[in-house]
């Protein structure tokens, strides 16, 4: 089921579920999160079935300071790790415990207000997955940032309710604008609404928080220089380690498909293809409290945290329905994640060299990137954003999750590219894949990649 989110924060915490669109309406940056926080802890000694969407009583507090970019230190001097998760919340790992919560926002009155010095109720547990508790957090720095007010952008205007109309002129303009890739009409979309297409591409977004790529160090450059000039996990000495392309439909579940595709590929790699499972995206959509069902989520919290805390099940146990539906408590075997991480170590440390190193060493990587209005028309070639959105823009820029499976360089143009698995079916793009320019952070493709280690 989708997570409920706090509307009123008190010592005895009342939970009222607001409407959720894609990611939450929080929009919190590093500058607003770093500082000293007090975590208000509820009763512990629970398991992972704990329900933090109901009121709980504070029984103790835990105070720690978050330093830019990834160091956490508590009042006892214990040092740990933390990372921002997009602009939505943060996870802290310290003193044998993990803490995760979404950042707070006030839904009424509109416009929505991000209150970045508070969180909604979140979850804590020991590193080994035991001793669960609910908590909420308040920033107590001497100079806390004032709430950030932001307005919705084109969220409920007429254009999102109407059916998609194939635009031949737009397609022709794209193909005239550049020669690296080819746009085409997808007539099968003509029965979809623009809202459906928008959600399929990542959904409404409450702010753009892609970090800049980190500088490449000399040691990273040296390691990257030793890698193959081209690499593709679909063809390693004639063997593919990538699971089949799937179709998410109009549900905004790209994060689940990208995450499960990464887990599937990495499981195949570590077992030398002796295990070739397909995992349930519907279990993630319906059951993960760390995401918002058909309204969006993040690979770090799905293949990573959800996979470690709750485990993943095979697709046959809970087949995909492309809609929000109640969670089914399955007796099927669960497969767990040993480790999960942002490439580079924390949110904001990623770059193209590190992504290639991670890709070749450990397997395909899940990435989020900005989808512009020209991207859904991609049919083949090396995608670059054509900046034609002002001429035809039936939707806003969205954030989409996909899986990078390889890289190369075009022999004719010399343009380097990533090879990327999408979740829009195998009739889209290049048999369900696309190539996108590499080394320029095209559409923020190189800003926040995620890796995981499956448990066999």
XYZ file of C-alpha atoms in Angstrom:
456
model
C 0.000 0.000 0.000
C 1.134 3.585 -0.540
C 2.574 5.308 2.521
C 0.404 7.728 4.412
C 2.095 11.008 5.167
C 1.861 13.155 8.269
C -0.141 16.377 8.248
C 0.157 17.377 11.917
C 3.304 16.794 13.957
C 3.000 16.682 17.756
C 4.538 14.638 20.541
C 1.704 12.157 20.088
C 1.752 12.016 16.308
C -1.527 12.115 14.384
C -1.489 10.769 10.863
C -3.785 12.011 8.100
C -3.112 10.798 4.547
C -2.878 13.661 2.036
C -3.115 13.155 -1.693
C 0.173 12.072 -3.230
C 1.281 12.748 -6.791
C 4.472 11.099 -8.025
C 7.116 11.931 -5.463
C 5.894 13.888 -2.424
C 5.501 17.669 -2.464
C 8.619 18.093 -0.339
C 11.469 19.988 -1.991
C 14.425 20.012 0.395
C 18.065 20.614 -0.514
C 21.346 19.802 1.213
C 21.496 23.316 2.665
C 18.143 22.810 4.365
C 18.922 19.372 5.801
C 22.466 19.724 7.159
C 22.492 20.678 10.840
C 21.635 19.214 14.216
C 18.513 17.083 14.514
C 16.565 15.488 17.348
C 14.865 12.207 16.498
C 11.692 11.637 18.547
C 11.630 7.871 19.038
C 8.620 5.653 19.637
C 8.660 2.277 21.415
C 11.159 -0.214 19.979
C 11.443 -4.017 19.962
C 9.021 -4.266 17.009
C 9.483 -6.089 13.705
C 9.083 -4.833 10.140
C 5.278 -5.119 10.308
C 5.185 -1.988 12.501
C 2.652 0.584 11.305
C 4.060 4.088 11.531
C 0.911 5.564 9.965
C -0.899 5.496 13.310
C -0.175 7.767 16.298
C 2.740 6.761 18.494
C 4.054 8.160 21.757
C 7.572 9.541 22.070
C 9.543 7.528 24.643
C 13.074 8.808 24.033
C 15.109 11.194 21.892
C 18.281 10.815 19.866
C 20.304 13.837 18.771
C 22.848 13.952 15.962
C 24.387 16.364 13.476
C 24.408 15.907 9.708
C 27.431 17.406 7.949
C 27.744 18.046 4.215
C 27.913 15.847 2.256
C 27.622 12.494 4.066
C 28.942 12.488 7.670
C 26.651 11.995 10.676
C 27.847 12.380 14.287
C 25.716 11.868 17.406
C 26.141 13.477 20.818
C 28.079 10.437 22.078
C 30.702 10.953 19.354
C 29.611 8.021 17.191
C 30.275 8.728 13.506
C 28.121 7.366 10.729
C 26.832 7.968 7.231
C 23.860 9.817 5.760
C 22.558 10.607 2.303
C 19.921 12.864 0.859
C 17.406 10.969 -1.292
C 16.568 13.296 -4.178
C 14.679 16.205 -2.545
C 12.351 13.880 -0.651
C 14.004 12.803 2.585
C 17.177 11.316 4.006
C 18.597 8.104 5.456
C 21.063 7.939 8.340
C 23.183 4.914 9.280
C 24.871 5.336 12.655
C 25.572 3.469 15.891
C 24.304 0.143 14.498
C 20.957 1.671 13.429
C 19.290 2.905 10.252
C 16.823 5.780 10.101
C 14.714 6.852 7.128
C 11.914 9.419 6.846
C 10.364 11.639 4.187
C 10.732 15.394 4.654
C 7.649 17.203 5.905
C 5.334 19.435 3.908
C 2.034 21.148 4.632
C -0.645 20.409 2.050
C -3.170 23.064 3.061
C -3.548 25.866 2.389
C -2.011 25.766 -1.076
C 0.588 26.460 -2.419
C 2.305 23.527 -0.742
C 4.918 24.413 1.838
C 8.043 22.330 2.385
C 9.019 22.344 6.042
C 12.516 21.011 5.634
C 13.418 21.159 9.316
C 10.862 18.447 10.146
C 10.034 14.977 8.836
C 6.979 12.812 8.573
C 7.055 9.715 10.809
C 9.690 7.318 9.544
C 11.206 3.956 10.373
C 14.290 2.947 12.358
C 15.814 -0.466 12.974
C 19.107 -2.136 13.758
C 21.588 -2.828 10.978
C 20.639 -6.509 11.174
C 16.965 -5.690 10.494
C 15.701 -6.164 14.054
C 14.330 -3.827 16.745
C 12.048 -1.640 14.612
C 10.562 1.639 15.845
C 8.757 4.686 14.483
C 10.267 8.132 14.803
C 9.955 11.692 13.572
C 12.695 14.293 13.393
C 13.101 18.001 14.034
C 16.068 20.123 13.112
C 17.306 22.107 16.123
C 20.211 24.033 14.625
C 20.564 27.584 15.961
C 19.580 28.985 12.571
C 17.168 26.527 10.981
C 16.126 27.313 7.457
C 12.715 28.865 7.099
C 10.112 26.796 5.254
C 10.439 26.879 1.485
C 7.223 27.832 -0.283
C 6.781 26.643 -3.840
C 3.879 26.563 -6.235
C 2.545 23.718 -8.295
C 3.418 24.101 -11.972
C 0.714 23.357 -14.524
C -0.488 20.564 -12.300
C -4.202 20.509 -12.968
C -4.564 22.492 -16.157
C -6.775 21.406 -19.047
C -3.995 19.831 -21.064
C -3.444 16.930 -18.661
C -6.972 15.630 -18.925
C -7.198 15.479 -22.717
C -6.209 12.634 -24.950
C -2.785 12.557 -26.507
C -2.892 13.812 -30.085
C -0.016 12.629 -32.311
C 1.733 15.747 -33.605
C 3.355 15.209 -36.998
C 4.764 18.740 -37.093
C 6.547 18.211 -33.778
C 8.075 14.943 -34.989
C 9.276 16.583 -38.194
C 10.793 19.480 -36.250
C 12.697 17.069 -33.999
C 14.169 15.255 -36.972
C 15.123 18.560 -38.639
C 16.729 19.854 -35.457
C 19.400 17.147 -35.191
C 20.753 14.062 -36.944
C 21.818 11.865 -34.001
C 18.437 10.270 -33.396
C 15.106 9.680 -35.070
C 11.681 10.593 -33.729
C 8.503 8.879 -34.841
C 4.810 8.722 -34.021
C 3.518 6.024 -31.690
C -0.082 5.708 -32.815
C -0.884 3.232 -30.060
C -0.730 6.172 -27.610
C -3.635 7.981 -29.268
C -6.136 6.422 -26.847
C -4.130 7.542 -23.827
C -4.649 10.801 -21.981
C -1.752 13.196 -21.566
C -1.999 12.510 -17.838
C -1.402 8.795 -18.486
C 1.632 9.535 -20.648
C 2.956 11.987 -18.099
C 2.683 9.451 -15.285
C 4.313 6.768 -17.436
C 7.292 9.076 -17.915
C 7.724 9.614 -14.190
C 4.714 11.650 -13.131
C 4.181 15.113 -11.742
C 7.256 16.338 -9.926
C 7.468 18.750 -7.027
C 10.813 20.228 -7.919
C 14.021 19.544 -9.816
C 16.788 18.417 -7.498
C 19.298 16.625 -9.691
C 22.765 17.346 -8.302
C 25.628 18.311 -10.542
C 28.016 15.539 -11.471
C 31.040 15.273 -9.210
C 34.501 16.063 -10.596
C 36.484 13.060 -11.824
C 39.582 12.465 -9.689
C 42.873 11.354 -11.165
C 42.520 7.914 -9.562
C 38.994 7.490 -10.971
C 40.192 8.592 -14.393
C 43.026 6.068 -14.274
C 40.685 3.180 -13.437
C 38.142 4.276 -16.058
C 40.871 4.444 -18.705
C 41.584 0.738 -18.157
C 37.982 -0.261 -18.926
C 36.877 -1.652 -22.294
C 36.117 0.990 -24.922
C 32.623 -0.472 -25.211
C 30.649 -2.814 -22.973
C 27.163 -4.323 -22.996
C 25.743 -6.731 -20.419
C 23.372 -8.031 -23.124
C 26.363 -9.503 -24.942
C 29.281 -10.649 -22.804
C 31.058 -13.230 -24.935
C 27.724 -13.984 -26.566
C 25.791 -14.278 -23.278
C 23.120 -11.854 -22.011
C 22.763 -11.138 -18.296
C 19.812 -8.757 -18.732
C 16.181 -9.783 -18.175
C 13.516 -9.133 -20.854
C 12.085 -5.666 -21.486
C 8.751 -5.126 -19.739
C 5.937 -2.568 -20.065
C 4.828 -0.520 -17.066
C 1.684 0.783 -18.808
C 0.263 4.069 -17.554
C 1.156 3.402 -13.897
C 4.015 5.615 -12.689
C 6.016 2.574 -11.621
C 9.210 3.144 -13.618
C 11.141 3.196 -10.331
C 9.948 -0.347 -9.571
C 10.762 -1.639 -13.052
C 14.211 -0.036 -13.104
C 14.937 -1.352 -9.626
C 13.759 -4.902 -10.303
C 15.623 -4.950 -13.636
C 18.819 -4.033 -11.782
C 18.276 -6.745 -9.159
C 17.464 -9.322 -11.855
C 20.587 -8.520 -13.866
C 22.918 -8.477 -10.876
C 21.503 -11.739 -9.583
C 22.184 -13.297 -12.985
C 25.725 -11.950 -12.948
C 26.676 -13.246 -9.497
C 25.171 -16.670 -10.277
C 26.709 -16.821 -13.769
C 23.196 -16.950 -15.213
C 22.223 -20.072 -13.264
C 19.433 -18.027 -11.622
C 17.224 -16.083 -14.034
C 14.266 -14.764 -12.039
C 11.860 -11.925 -12.777
C 10.762 -10.019 -9.686
C 7.397 -8.541 -8.775
C 7.014 -4.853 -9.522
C 3.433 -5.042 -8.231
C 4.669 -6.057 -4.783
C 6.718 -2.861 -4.742
C 3.822 -0.733 -6.043
C 1.298 -2.187 -3.600
C 3.358 -2.995 -0.520
C 6.382 -0.711 -0.204
C 5.999 1.962 2.442
C 9.110 3.614 1.020
C 7.422 4.640 -2.252
C 4.113 6.009 -3.507
C 2.662 3.200 -5.603
C 1.695 4.315 -9.121
C 2.677 7.852 -8.156
C 6.431 7.267 -8.025
C 9.458 6.296 -5.979
C 13.235 5.916 -6.010
C 15.563 2.955 -6.724
C 17.645 3.671 -3.612
C 14.553 2.990 -1.500
C 13.211 0.054 -3.563
C 15.848 -2.413 -4.772
C 17.914 -1.015 -1.925
C 16.151 -0.317 1.341
C 12.899 -2.198 0.651
C 14.887 -5.132 -0.700
C 17.001 -5.220 2.451
C 14.240 -4.605 5.009
C 11.380 -6.619 3.486
C 12.765 -8.581 0.551
C 11.528 -9.042 -3.019
C 9.269 -11.754 -4.432
C 9.025 -13.318 -7.864
C 6.631 -11.814 -10.381
C 4.518 -14.971 -10.490
C 3.678 -14.477 -6.806
C 2.102 -11.045 -7.379
C 1.715 -10.333 -11.119
C 1.772 -6.767 -12.386
C -1.618 -5.048 -12.867
C -0.447 -1.499 -13.754
C -2.582 0.039 -11.024
C -2.615 0.671 -7.310
C -4.179 -2.282 -5.538
C -4.089 -3.615 -1.966
C -0.961 -5.361 -0.763
C -1.163 -9.137 -0.776
C 0.677 -10.852 2.036
C 2.469 -13.540 0.075
C 3.991 -16.703 1.487
C 6.416 -16.812 -1.424
C 10.134 -16.803 -0.821
C 11.693 -13.373 -0.423
C 15.052 -12.396 -1.856
C 17.087 -9.768 -0.044
C 19.558 -7.003 -0.779
C 22.887 -7.139 1.028
C 23.985 -3.591 0.240
C 22.679 -0.530 -1.602
C 24.347 2.750 -2.423
C 24.549 5.794 -4.631
C 27.390 5.447 -7.115
C 30.169 7.542 -5.620
C 29.048 6.795 -2.066
C 26.354 9.402 -1.479
C 23.807 11.598 -3.250
C 25.814 14.085 -5.317
C 29.057 12.099 -5.698
C 28.279 10.512 -9.069
C 30.056 11.028 -12.396
C 30.421 9.312 -15.770
C 33.723 7.612 -14.928
C 32.393 6.125 -11.685
C 29.278 4.912 -13.494
C 31.333 3.010 -16.069
C 33.504 1.519 -13.320
C 30.443 0.396 -11.365
C 28.728 -0.918 -14.495
C 31.608 -3.117 -15.619
C 32.578 -4.264 -12.123
C 29.178 -4.976 -10.572
C 26.480 -4.877 -13.247
C 23.747 -2.630 -14.682
C 22.865 0.502 -12.714
C 19.529 2.197 -12.102
C 19.441 5.905 -12.936
C 16.940 8.733 -12.821
C 16.915 11.340 -15.559
C 14.837 14.239 -16.833
C 12.305 13.365 -19.517
C 11.557 16.248 -21.887
C 8.588 16.342 -24.298
C 10.653 15.107 -27.246
C 11.878 11.911 -25.542
C 8.702 9.771 -25.794
C 8.932 10.099 -29.607
C 12.384 8.466 -29.684
C 12.645 5.675 -32.253
C 16.375 5.104 -32.598
C 19.848 6.668 -32.543
C 21.689 8.609 -29.832
C 19.227 10.775 -27.937
C 19.973 14.405 -27.113
C 17.401 16.905 -25.897
C 16.342 19.118 -28.821
C 14.964 21.992 -26.710
C 11.756 22.136 -28.738
C 9.533 21.999 -25.657
C 8.384 25.602 -26.052
C 6.817 24.799 -29.408
C 4.892 21.744 -28.269
C 4.683 20.914 -24.597
C 1.697 18.788 -23.522
C 3.389 17.955 -20.222
C 5.950 19.256 -17.800
C 9.484 17.899 -17.438
C 9.371 14.650 -15.485
C 11.821 12.291 -13.798
C 12.033 8.743 -15.116
C 13.931 5.687 -13.817
C 15.698 3.354 -16.254
C 18.549 0.827 -16.298
C 21.943 1.448 -17.898
C 23.268 -1.853 -19.265
C 26.256 -0.712 -21.329
C 28.120 2.015 -23.145
C 29.898 2.654 -26.436
C 30.796 5.240 -29.067
C 29.194 5.797 -32.455
C 31.703 5.054 -35.224
C 30.280 7.605 -37.662
C 29.737 10.625 -35.427
C 32.215 9.773 -32.685
C 29.557 10.540 -30.038
C 29.849 8.406 -26.871
C 26.606 6.933 -25.538
C 24.965 4.914 -22.812
C 22.841 1.851 -23.654
C 19.675 2.041 -21.569
C 16.817 -0.371 -20.893
C 13.407 1.320 -20.666
C 10.111 -0.064 -19.321
C 7.768 0.977 -22.139
C 7.668 -2.383 -23.933
C 9.830 -3.741 -26.740
C 7.972 -1.870 -29.487
C 9.288 1.459 -28.231
C 12.709 2.782 -29.218
C 15.367 0.228 -30.176
C 13.526 -2.950 -29.121
C 12.706 -1.354 -25.779
C 16.137 0.261 -25.331
C 17.551 3.673 -26.134
C 20.957 5.238 -26.449
C 21.702 8.635 -24.956
C 24.755 10.869 -25.196
C 27.383 10.018 -22.578
C 29.871 12.231 -20.774
C 27.816 15.454 -20.877
C 25.263 14.634 -18.152
C 22.558 14.672 -20.832
C 19.190 15.226 -19.105
C 20.950 14.684 -15.732
C 21.588 11.043 -16.682
C 24.932 11.024 -14.827
C 23.879 12.656 -11.563
C 22.441 9.956 -9.276
C 23.011 6.332 -10.249
C 22.253 3.532 -7.793
C 23.844 0.125 -7.260
C 22.903 -2.864 -5.101
C 24.338 -6.223 -4.043
C 21.833 -9.099 -3.988
C 21.947 -11.888 -1.426
C 21.989 -15.319 -3.027
